[in-house]
mmCIF file of C-alpha atoms in Angstrom:
data_model
loop_
_atom_site.group_PDB
_atom_site.id
_atom_site.type_symbol
_atom_site.label_atom_id
_atom_site.label_comp_id
_atom_site.label_asym_id
_atom_site.label_seq_id
_atom_site.Cartn_x
_atom_site.Cartn_y
_atom_site.Cartn_z
ATOM 1 C CA MET A 23 -8.092 17.312 7.534
ATOM 2 C CA SER A 24 -6.793 18.065 10.965
ATOM 3 C CA GLY A 25 -2.659 18.671 11.065
ATOM 4 C CA PHE A 26 -2.019 17.094 14.317
ATOM 5 C CA GLN A 27 -0.015 14.517 14.478
ATOM 6 C CA PRO A 28 0.961 12.764 17.852
ATOM 7 C CA LYS A 29 4.219 11.912 18.607
ATOM 8 C CA PRO A 30 5.698 8.290 17.679
ATOM 9 C CA ARG A 31 6.865 6.309 20.781
ATOM 10 C CA ARG A 32 9.220 3.052 20.107
ATOM 11 C CA THR A 33 7.427 0.615 18.095
ATOM 12 C CA VAL A 34 6.534 -2.975 20.127
ATOM 13 C CA TYR A 35 6.459 -5.076 17.592
ATOM 14 C CA ALA A 36 3.481 -7.806 17.790
ATOM 15 C CA LYS A 37 3.880 -11.627 16.879
ATOM 16 C CA GLN A 38 1.767 -10.997 13.541
ATOM 17 C CA PRO A 39 1.298 -8.230 11.525
ATOM 18 C CA ALA A 40 -1.601 -6.293 11.158
ATOM 19 C CA ILE A 41 -1.572 -5.551 8.121
ATOM 20 C CA VAL A 42 -0.333 -7.607 5.178
ATOM 21 C CA GLU A 43 -0.075 -6.853 1.110
ATOM 22 C CA ILE A 44 -0.309 -8.882 -1.581
ATOM 23 C CA GLU A 45 1.182 -8.340 -5.131
ATOM 24 C CA THR A 46 -1.373 -10.414 -6.580
ATOM 25 C CA THR A 47 -0.080 -9.388 -9.803
ATOM 26 C CA ILE A 48 2.206 -6.176 -10.892
ATOM 27 C CA VAL A 49 0.242 -5.001 -14.029
ATOM 28 C CA CYS A 50 -1.268 -1.399 -14.137
ATOM 29 C CA ASN A 51 -3.287 0.117 -16.376
ATOM 30 C CA ALA A 52 -1.744 3.655 -15.995
ATOM 31 C CA HIS A 53 1.134 5.720 -16.672
ATOM 32 C CA CYS A 54 1.504 7.871 -13.568
ATOM 33 C CA TRP A 55 4.918 9.885 -14.483
ATOM 34 C CA PHE A 56 6.091 10.109 -10.831
ATOM 35 C CA CYS A 57 5.719 6.103 -10.037
ATOM 36 C CA PRO A 58 8.818 3.303 -10.397
ATOM 37 C CA GLN A 59 5.849 1.235 -11.416
ATOM 38 C CA ASN A 60 6.662 1.849 -14.783
ATOM 39 C CA ASN A 61 10.151 0.178 -14.741
ATOM 40 C CA THR A 62 9.605 -2.350 -12.934
ATOM 41 C CA LEU A 63 10.441 -5.761 -14.062
ATOM 42 C CA ARG A 64 9.492 -8.174 -11.247
ATOM 43 C CA GLN A 65 8.034 -11.258 -12.488
ATOM 44 C CA PRO A 66 5.518 -13.476 -13.081
ATOM 45 C CA SER A 67 3.194 -10.430 -14.079
ATOM 46 C CA TYR A 68 0.630 -12.823 -12.371
ATOM 47 C CA MET A 69 0.872 -14.541 -7.985
ATOM 48 C CA GLU A 70 0.620 -18.165 -8.706
ATOM 49 C CA ASP A 71 -3.005 -19.143 -7.243
ATOM 50 C CA TRP A 72 -0.993 -21.635 -4.213
ATOM 51 C CA VAL A 73 1.033 -18.522 -3.109
ATOM 52 C CA TRP A 74 -2.111 -15.800 -2.569
ATOM 53 C CA ARG A 75 -4.031 -18.985 -1.174
ATOM 54 C CA LYS A 76 -1.090 -19.528 1.704
ATOM 55 C CA ILE A 77 -0.857 -15.872 2.272
ATOM 56 C CA VAL A 78 -4.226 -15.626 3.179
ATOM 57 C CA ASP A 79 -4.806 -18.963 4.701
ATOM 58 C CA GLU A 80 -0.993 -18.343 7.696
ATOM 59 C CA THR A 81 -3.200 -15.688 8.409
ATOM 60 C CA ARG A 82 -6.259 -16.768 8.996
ATOM 61 C CA GLY A 83 -8.875 -15.743 11.986
ATOM 62 C CA LEU A 84 -6.404 -12.896 12.952
ATOM 63 C CA GLY A 85 -7.975 -10.029 12.140
ATOM 64 C CA VAL A 86 -5.618 -9.472 10.274
ATOM 65 C CA ILE A 87 -6.031 -6.070 7.107
ATOM 66 C CA TYR A 88 -5.435 -7.658 3.740
ATOM 67 C CA ARG A 89 -4.787 -4.741 0.867
ATOM 68 C CA PRO A 90 -4.251 -7.468 -2.255
ATOM 69 C CA PHE A 91 -1.895 -4.502 -4.352
ATOM 70 C CA LEU A 92 1.650 -3.357 -3.696
ATOM 71 C CA LEU A 93 2.964 -1.112 -6.937
ATOM 72 C CA ASN A 94 0.341 -2.319 -9.311
ATOM 73 C CA GLU A 95 -3.555 -1.744 -10.079
ATOM 74 C CA PRO A 96 -5.529 -4.521 -8.607
ATOM 75 C CA PHE A 97 -8.433 -4.688 -10.383
ATOM 76 C CA MET A 98 -6.396 -5.776 -13.266
ATOM 77 C CA ASP A 99 -6.236 -8.573 -11.916
ATOM 78 C CA ARG A 100 -9.499 -10.703 -13.402
ATOM 79 C CA ARG A 101 -9.159 -13.026 -10.450
ATOM 80 C CA MET A 102 -9.788 -10.222 -7.791
ATOM 81 C CA PRO A 103 -13.586 -10.635 -6.601
ATOM 82 C CA ALA A 104 -12.540 -14.595 -6.029
ATOM 83 C CA ILE A 105 -9.293 -13.278 -4.451
ATOM 84 C CA SER A 106 -11.553 -11.012 -2.403
ATOM 85 C CA ARG A 107 -14.064 -13.594 -1.655
ATOM 86 C CA TYR A 108 -11.850 -16.343 -0.303
ATOM 87 C CA ILE A 109 -10.524 -13.331 1.592
ATOM 88 C CA LYS A 110 -13.451 -12.340 3.349
ATOM 89 C CA GLU A 111 -14.540 -15.766 4.173
ATOM 90 C CA ASP A 112 -12.986 -15.147 7.555
ATOM 91 C CA LYS A 113 -15.345 -13.285 9.451
ATOM 92 C CA THR A 114 -12.581 -11.057 11.395
ATOM 93 C CA ALA A 115 -10.817 -10.374 8.273
ATOM 94 C CA ARG A 116 -10.858 -6.989 6.704
ATOM 95 C CA LEU A 117 -10.391 -5.801 2.680
ATOM 96 C CA GLU A 118 -9.062 -2.546 1.146
ATOM 97 C CA PHE A 119 -8.038 -1.395 -1.667
ATOM 98 C CA ASN A 120 -6.303 1.247 -3.274
ATOM 99 C CA THR A 121 -7.362 1.924 -7.408
ATOM 100 C CA ASN A 122 -7.391 4.624 -9.471
ATOM 101 C CA GLY A 123 -10.322 3.319 -10.902
ATOM 102 C CA GLU A 124 -10.585 2.589 -14.750
ATOM 103 C CA ALA A 125 -10.456 -1.508 -13.922
ATOM 104 C CA LEU A 126 -12.790 -0.892 -11.205
ATOM 105 C CA THR A 127 -15.916 -0.928 -13.955
ATOM 106 C CA PRO A 128 -19.850 -1.292 -12.592
ATOM 107 C CA LYS A 129 -19.441 -5.244 -12.944
ATOM 108 C CA VAL A 130 -16.705 -5.730 -10.616
ATOM 109 C CA ALA A 131 -18.206 -2.705 -8.037
ATOM 110 C CA ASP A 132 -21.066 -4.647 -7.335
ATOM 111 C CA GLN A 133 -19.226 -7.716 -7.025
ATOM 112 C CA MET A 134 -16.999 -6.212 -4.325
ATOM 113 C CA ILE A 135 -20.022 -4.434 -2.182
ATOM 114 C CA GLU A 136 -21.463 -7.802 -1.931
ATOM 115 C CA LEU A 137 -19.227 -10.143 -0.886
ATOM 116 C CA GLY A 138 -18.120 -7.599 1.808
ATOM 117 C CA VAL A 139 -15.426 -5.257 0.893
ATOM 118 C CA ASP A 140 -14.171 -2.354 3.578
ATOM 119 C CA MET A 141 -12.534 0.400 2.489
ATOM 120 C CA MET A 142 -12.104 1.267 -1.005
ATOM 121 C CA ARG A 143 -9.505 4.270 -1.257
ATOM 122 C CA PHE A 144 -9.260 6.120 -5.117
ATOM 123 C CA SER A 145 -6.833 8.197 -6.258
ATOM 124 C CA ILE A 146 -7.769 10.134 -8.770
ATOM 125 C CA ASP A 147 -5.167 13.287 -8.938
ATOM 126 C CA GLY A 148 -6.847 16.052 -10.716
ATOM 127 C CA ILE A 149 -10.610 17.244 -11.214
ATOM 128 C CA ARG A 150 -9.419 19.436 -15.059
ATOM 129 C CA LYS A 151 -8.766 16.535 -17.658
ATOM 130 C CA GLU A 152 -4.748 18.447 -18.316
ATOM 131 C CA THR A 153 -4.333 17.618 -14.329
ATOM 132 C CA PHE A 154 -4.835 14.202 -14.929
ATOM 133 C CA ASN A 155 -4.499 13.233 -18.233
ATOM 134 C CA GLU A 156 -1.143 14.228 -17.050
ATOM 135 C CA ALA A 157 -0.357 12.878 -13.964
ATOM 136 C CA ARG A 158 -2.254 9.132 -14.510
ATOM 137 C CA GLY A 159 -2.544 8.814 -18.434
ATOM 138 C CA ILE A 160 -5.661 6.892 -18.351
ATOM 139 C CA SER A 161 -9.316 7.946 -19.303
ATOM 140 C CA TYR A 162 -10.550 10.401 -17.399
ATOM 141 C CA ASP A 163 -14.608 9.788 -17.659
ATOM 142 C CA LYS A 164 -14.094 6.244 -16.970
ATOM 143 C CA VAL A 165 -12.748 7.207 -13.970
ATOM 144 C CA TYR A 166 -15.164 9.874 -12.713
ATOM 145 C CA ARG A 167 -18.614 7.791 -13.823
ATOM 146 C CA ASN A 168 -17.129 4.375 -11.929
ATOM 147 C CA VAL A 169 -15.663 6.015 -8.655
ATOM 148 C CA GLU A 170 -19.764 7.669 -8.588
ATOM 149 C CA TYR A 171 -20.992 4.234 -9.719
ATOM 150 C CA PHE A 172 -18.889 3.225 -6.832
ATOM 151 C CA LEU A 173 -20.238 5.568 -3.960
ATOM 152 C CA ASN A 174 -23.710 5.554 -4.836
ATOM 153 C CA ALA A 175 -24.065 1.871 -4.824
ATOM 154 C CA ALA A 176 -21.748 1.952 -1.623
ATOM 155 C CA LYS A 177 -24.651 4.494 0.291
ATOM 156 C CA LYS A 178 -27.190 1.622 -0.440
ATOM 157 C CA ALA A 179 -24.757 -1.281 0.711
ATOM 158 C CA ARG A 180 -25.585 -3.719 3.435
ATOM 159 C CA HIS A 181 -22.480 -2.462 6.137
ATOM 160 C CA PRO A 182 -20.958 0.493 5.725
ATOM 161 C CA ILE A 183 -17.928 0.930 2.933
ATOM 162 C CA ASP A 184 -15.251 3.101 3.992
ATOM 163 C CA THR A 185 -14.985 5.315 0.882
ATOM 164 C CA GLU A 186 -12.080 7.887 0.062
ATOM 165 C CA VAL A 187 -11.012 10.003 -3.166
ATOM 166 C CA ARG A 188 -7.616 11.363 -2.982
ATOM 167 C CA MET A 189 -5.431 13.995 -5.090
ATOM 168 C CA ILE A 190 -1.402 14.717 -4.905
ATOM 169 C CA ARG A 191 -1.014 18.568 -3.975
ATOM 170 C CA PHE A 192 0.952 19.172 -7.315
ATOM 171 C CA PRO A 193 2.768 22.297 -7.325
ATOM 172 C CA GLY A 194 0.492 25.198 -8.861
ATOM 173 C CA THR A 195 -2.900 23.376 -8.117
ATOM 174 C CA GLU A 196 -4.115 24.922 -5.537
ATOM 175 C CA ALA A 197 -6.815 26.502 -6.866
ATOM 176 C CA GLU A 198 -8.146 22.835 -8.689
ATOM 177 C CA GLN A 199 -7.921 21.837 -5.139
ATOM 178 C CA ALA A 200 -10.417 23.906 -4.034
ATOM 179 C CA GLU A 201 -12.675 22.509 -7.193
ATOM 180 C CA PHE A 202 -11.479 18.816 -6.765
ATOM 181 C CA ASN A 203 -12.600 19.300 -3.000
ATOM 182 C CA ALA A 204 -16.466 20.753 -3.682
ATOM 183 C CA TYR A 205 -16.750 18.443 -6.471
ATOM 184 C CA TRP A 206 -16.533 15.314 -4.322
ATOM 185 C CA GLU A 207 -17.902 17.340 -1.149
ATOM 186 C CA ALA A 208 -21.067 16.906 -3.196
ATOM 187 C CA ARG A 209 -21.059 12.982 -3.751
ATOM 188 C CA GLU A 210 -20.308 12.167 -0.273
ATOM 189 C CA PRO A 211 -17.206 10.277 0.259
ATOM 190 C CA THR A 212 -15.881 9.331 3.673
ATOM 191 C CA ARG A 213 -13.012 11.412 3.215
ATOM 192 C CA ILE A 214 -11.336 13.787 0.949
ATOM 193 C CA VAL A 215 -7.161 13.792 1.299
ATOM 194 C CA PHE A 216 -4.461 15.964 0.026
ATOM 195 C CA THR A 217 -1.172 14.238 0.114
ATOM 196 C CA GLU A 218 2.145 14.851 -0.754
ATOM 197 C CA LEU A 219 4.229 13.995 -3.542
ATOM 198 C CA TYR A 220 6.101 11.134 -2.240
ATOM 199 C CA ARG A 221 9.352 10.033 -3.388
ATOM 200 C CA TYR A 222 10.313 6.796 -3.713
ATOM 201 C CA PRO A 223 13.766 5.590 -2.331
ATOM 202 C CA TRP A 224 16.245 5.882 -4.437
ATOM 203 C CA GLU A 225 14.422 7.867 -7.176
ATOM 204 C CA GLY A 226 16.485 10.872 -6.589
ATOM 205 C CA GLN A 227 17.668 10.700 -2.364
ATOM 206 C CA THR A 228 21.618 11.009 -2.637
ATOM 207 C CA GLU A 229 22.378 10.320 0.936
ATOM 208 C CA ALA A 230 20.439 8.808 4.348
ATOM 209 C CA VAL A 231 17.776 9.878 6.690
ATOM 210 C CA ASN A 232 18.737 8.566 9.788
ATOM 211 C CA LEU A 233 15.916 7.972 11.422
ATOM 212 C CA PRO A 234 13.509 5.405 12.450
ATOM 213 C CA CYS A 235 10.691 4.672 10.422
ATOM 214 C CA LEU A 236 6.861 4.327 10.826
ATOM 215 C CA LYS A 237 6.086 1.421 7.661
ATOM 216 C CA ILE A 238 7.438 -1.172 9.486
ATOM 217 C CA ALA A 239 5.309 -1.030 12.464
ATOM 218 C CA ASP A 240 2.237 -3.789 12.001
ATOM 219 C CA GLU A 241 2.608 -4.240 7.948
ATOM 220 C CA LEU A 242 4.087 -7.123 5.628
ATOM 221 C CA PHE A 243 4.489 -7.140 2.135
ATOM 222 C CA PHE A 244 4.510 -9.942 -0.312
ATOM 223 C CA TYR A 245 5.613 -9.239 -4.203
ATOM 224 C CA VAL A 246 3.414 -10.963 -6.970
ATOM 225 C CA SER A 247 7.253 -13.687 -6.679
ATOM 226 C CA GLY A 248 5.632 -14.662 -3.427
ATOM 227 C CA GLU A 249 8.749 -12.585 -1.180
ATOM 228 C CA ALA A 250 8.451 -10.799 1.483
ATOM 229 C CA THR A 251 9.844 -7.333 1.263
ATOM 230 C CA LEU A 252 10.908 -4.618 4.180
ATOM 231 C CA CYS A 253 8.564 -2.039 2.972
ATOM 232 C CA CYS A 254 6.308 -0.961 0.126
ATOM 233 C CA TRP A 255 8.477 1.165 -1.439
ATOM 234 C CA ASP A 256 10.832 -1.240 -2.563
ATOM 235 C CA SER A 257 9.950 -1.114 -6.175
ATOM 236 C CA LYS A 258 13.626 -2.895 -7.185
ATOM 237 C CA GLY A 259 13.410 -5.665 -4.425
ATOM 238 C CA ARG A 260 16.740 -3.942 -2.210
ATOM 239 C CA ALA A 261 14.880 -5.548 0.642
ATOM 240 C CA ILE A 262 14.061 -9.225 1.207
ATOM 241 C CA ILE A 263 12.985 -10.170 3.949
ATOM 242 C CA GLY A 264 11.656 -13.502 3.309
ATOM 243 C CA ASP A 265 10.024 -15.839 0.553
ATOM 244 C CA VAL A 266 6.662 -17.233 1.636
ATOM 245 C CA LYS A 267 6.988 -20.500 -1.236
ATOM 246 C CA ARG A 268 9.941 -21.137 1.461
ATOM 247 C CA GLU A 269 8.941 -19.858 4.907
ATOM 248 C CA SER A 270 5.436 -19.045 6.479
ATOM 249 C CA VAL A 271 4.122 -16.007 7.073
ATOM 250 C CA LEU A 272 4.908 -15.747 10.157
ATOM 251 C CA GLU A 273 7.984 -17.224 10.160
ATOM 252 C CA ILE A 274 8.648 -14.469 7.985
ATOM 253 C CA TRP A 275 7.155 -11.648 10.669
ATOM 254 C CA ASN A 276 9.301 -13.380 13.947
ATOM 255 C CA GLY A 277 12.445 -13.876 11.887
ATOM 256 C CA GLU A 278 15.773 -13.134 12.535
ATOM 257 C CA VAL A 279 15.896 -10.792 9.340
ATOM 258 C CA LEU A 280 13.010 -8.432 10.273
ATOM 259 C CA ARG A 281 13.939 -8.396 13.907
ATOM 260 C CA HIS A 282 18.013 -7.246 12.750
ATOM 261 C CA HIS A 283 16.596 -4.446 10.229
ATOM 262 C CA ARG A 284 13.913 -3.606 12.873
ATOM 263 C CA GLN A 285 16.638 -2.682 15.638
ATOM 264 C CA LEU A 286 18.329 -0.839 12.867
ATOM 265 C CA LEU A 287 15.645 1.439 12.538
ATOM 266 C CA ASP A 288 14.155 1.698 15.779
ATOM 267 C CA ALA A 289 18.229 2.830 15.987
ATOM 268 C CA GLY A 290 17.681 5.297 13.239
ATOM 269 C CA GLN A 291 20.345 3.187 11.570
ATOM 270 C CA ARG A 292 19.281 3.652 7.891
ATOM 271 C CA ASP A 293 22.014 4.478 6.260
ATOM 272 C CA GLN A 294 22.678 0.543 7.799
ATOM 273 C CA ILE A 295 20.071 -0.863 5.353
ATOM 274 C CA GLU A 296 20.625 -0.175 1.448
ATOM 275 C CA LEU A 297 17.138 0.271 0.749
ATOM 276 C CA CYS A 298 16.928 2.815 3.374
ATOM 277 C CA SER A 299 20.014 4.935 2.932
ATOM 278 C CA ARG A 300 18.083 6.526 0.441
ATOM 279 C CA CYS A 301 15.021 7.378 1.928
ATOM 280 C CA ASP A 302 13.337 10.766 3.375
ATOM 281 C CA ALA A 303 10.613 9.647 4.873
ATOM 282 C CA TYR A 304 8.636 10.643 7.532
ATOM 283 C CA GLN A 305 11.534 13.467 7.768
ATOM 284 C CA GLY A 306 8.948 15.399 9.447
ATOM 285 C CA VAL A 307 7.820 13.703 12.215
ATOM 286 C CA ASP A 308 8.182 15.039 15.341
ATOM 287 C CA TRP A 309 10.863 12.168 16.780
ATOM 288 C CA SER A 310 11.572 13.804 20.326
ATOM 289 C CA GLU A 311 9.564 11.119 22.072
ATOM 290 C CA TRP A 312 11.088 8.523 20.590
ATOM 291 C CA SER A 313 13.762 6.487 23.260
ATOM 292 C CA ARG A 314 16.237 4.770 21.216
ATOM 293 C CA PRO A 315 17.083 1.070 22.158
ATOM 294 C CA SER A 316 19.782 0.816 24.360
ATOM 295 C CA ALA A 317 21.926 -1.862 22.830
ATOM 296 C CA ALA A 318 24.056 -1.210 19.811
ATOM 297 C CA ALA A 319 21.428 -2.356 16.788
ATOM 298 C CA GLY A 320 24.245 -2.717 14.327
ATOM 299 C CA ALA A 321 25.663 -6.004 15.419
ATOM 300 C CA PRO A 322 27.394 -8.317 12.860
ATOM 301 C CA PHE A 323 24.544 -10.134 11.265
ATOM 302 C CA ARG A 324 24.448 -13.217 9.111
ATOM 303 C CA GLU A 325 21.917 -14.040 6.615
ATOM 304 C CA ALA A 326 20.479 -17.353 6.868
ATOM 305 C CA PRO A 327 21.659 -20.167 4.081
ATOM 306 C CA PRO A 328 19.271 -20.099 1.625
ATOM 307 C CA ARG A 329 16.495 -23.360 2.103
#
């Protein structure tokens, strides 16, 4: 993969999100030591059917990328084939998943391929069993069997499916990363990606890194409760920006709460937002071409009263 990264310029926000992430369940089968999902207590365990349908219905025809997951394993929701089929009734929609692969059985894989899934990212994090078991805590054999089945079936699909296998660059695994790359190259996913181990906000950070943010540019994130959060890395609900049970998707996206947070982040004032005041994301990005807003972003802001 190329290390080139363009210098970001200040974002002009569209009237609608390009990406919508929907946490249809908070359940996960894995026990990753680096993930806050292990101590997240959100309720209910599964999003009500009318709520995810409302989110999809209110964004139909907009060319949205739907990701039916957030801080969970999407295929632990047995409704996922039905949810995915409902999404793909919109011919402009794109459907993407991140999964650990264990619950993506051949039966479910065939259903996803038949209904037209566009992208499947597999977070595997090890080629050696000891590394994998420490990172994931699920069945190594089942994951490798399911991922290989999906890759083989995807090659025979009627439409192109973007596939990706991922491994975190854990310290001391440099030789294993080479083994991982060689193993999966032979199985021909679209991409093999190595990522850095990321710490969620408030998971060890102690001070603000006052920089702008790229995560808020075009994505909208919904918890299992129907609440919308500023960021997919908000594991504890520190930055709620709306509730789709009381507002429409586009009211949240174009609303005063999110607009205020954007102004602060555009000005690099993360310390003014509770969640972002303990976030170190994008500190390695070259922001030299980023133009700060001319108006003061930290103007007084009043939360809208409950409806």
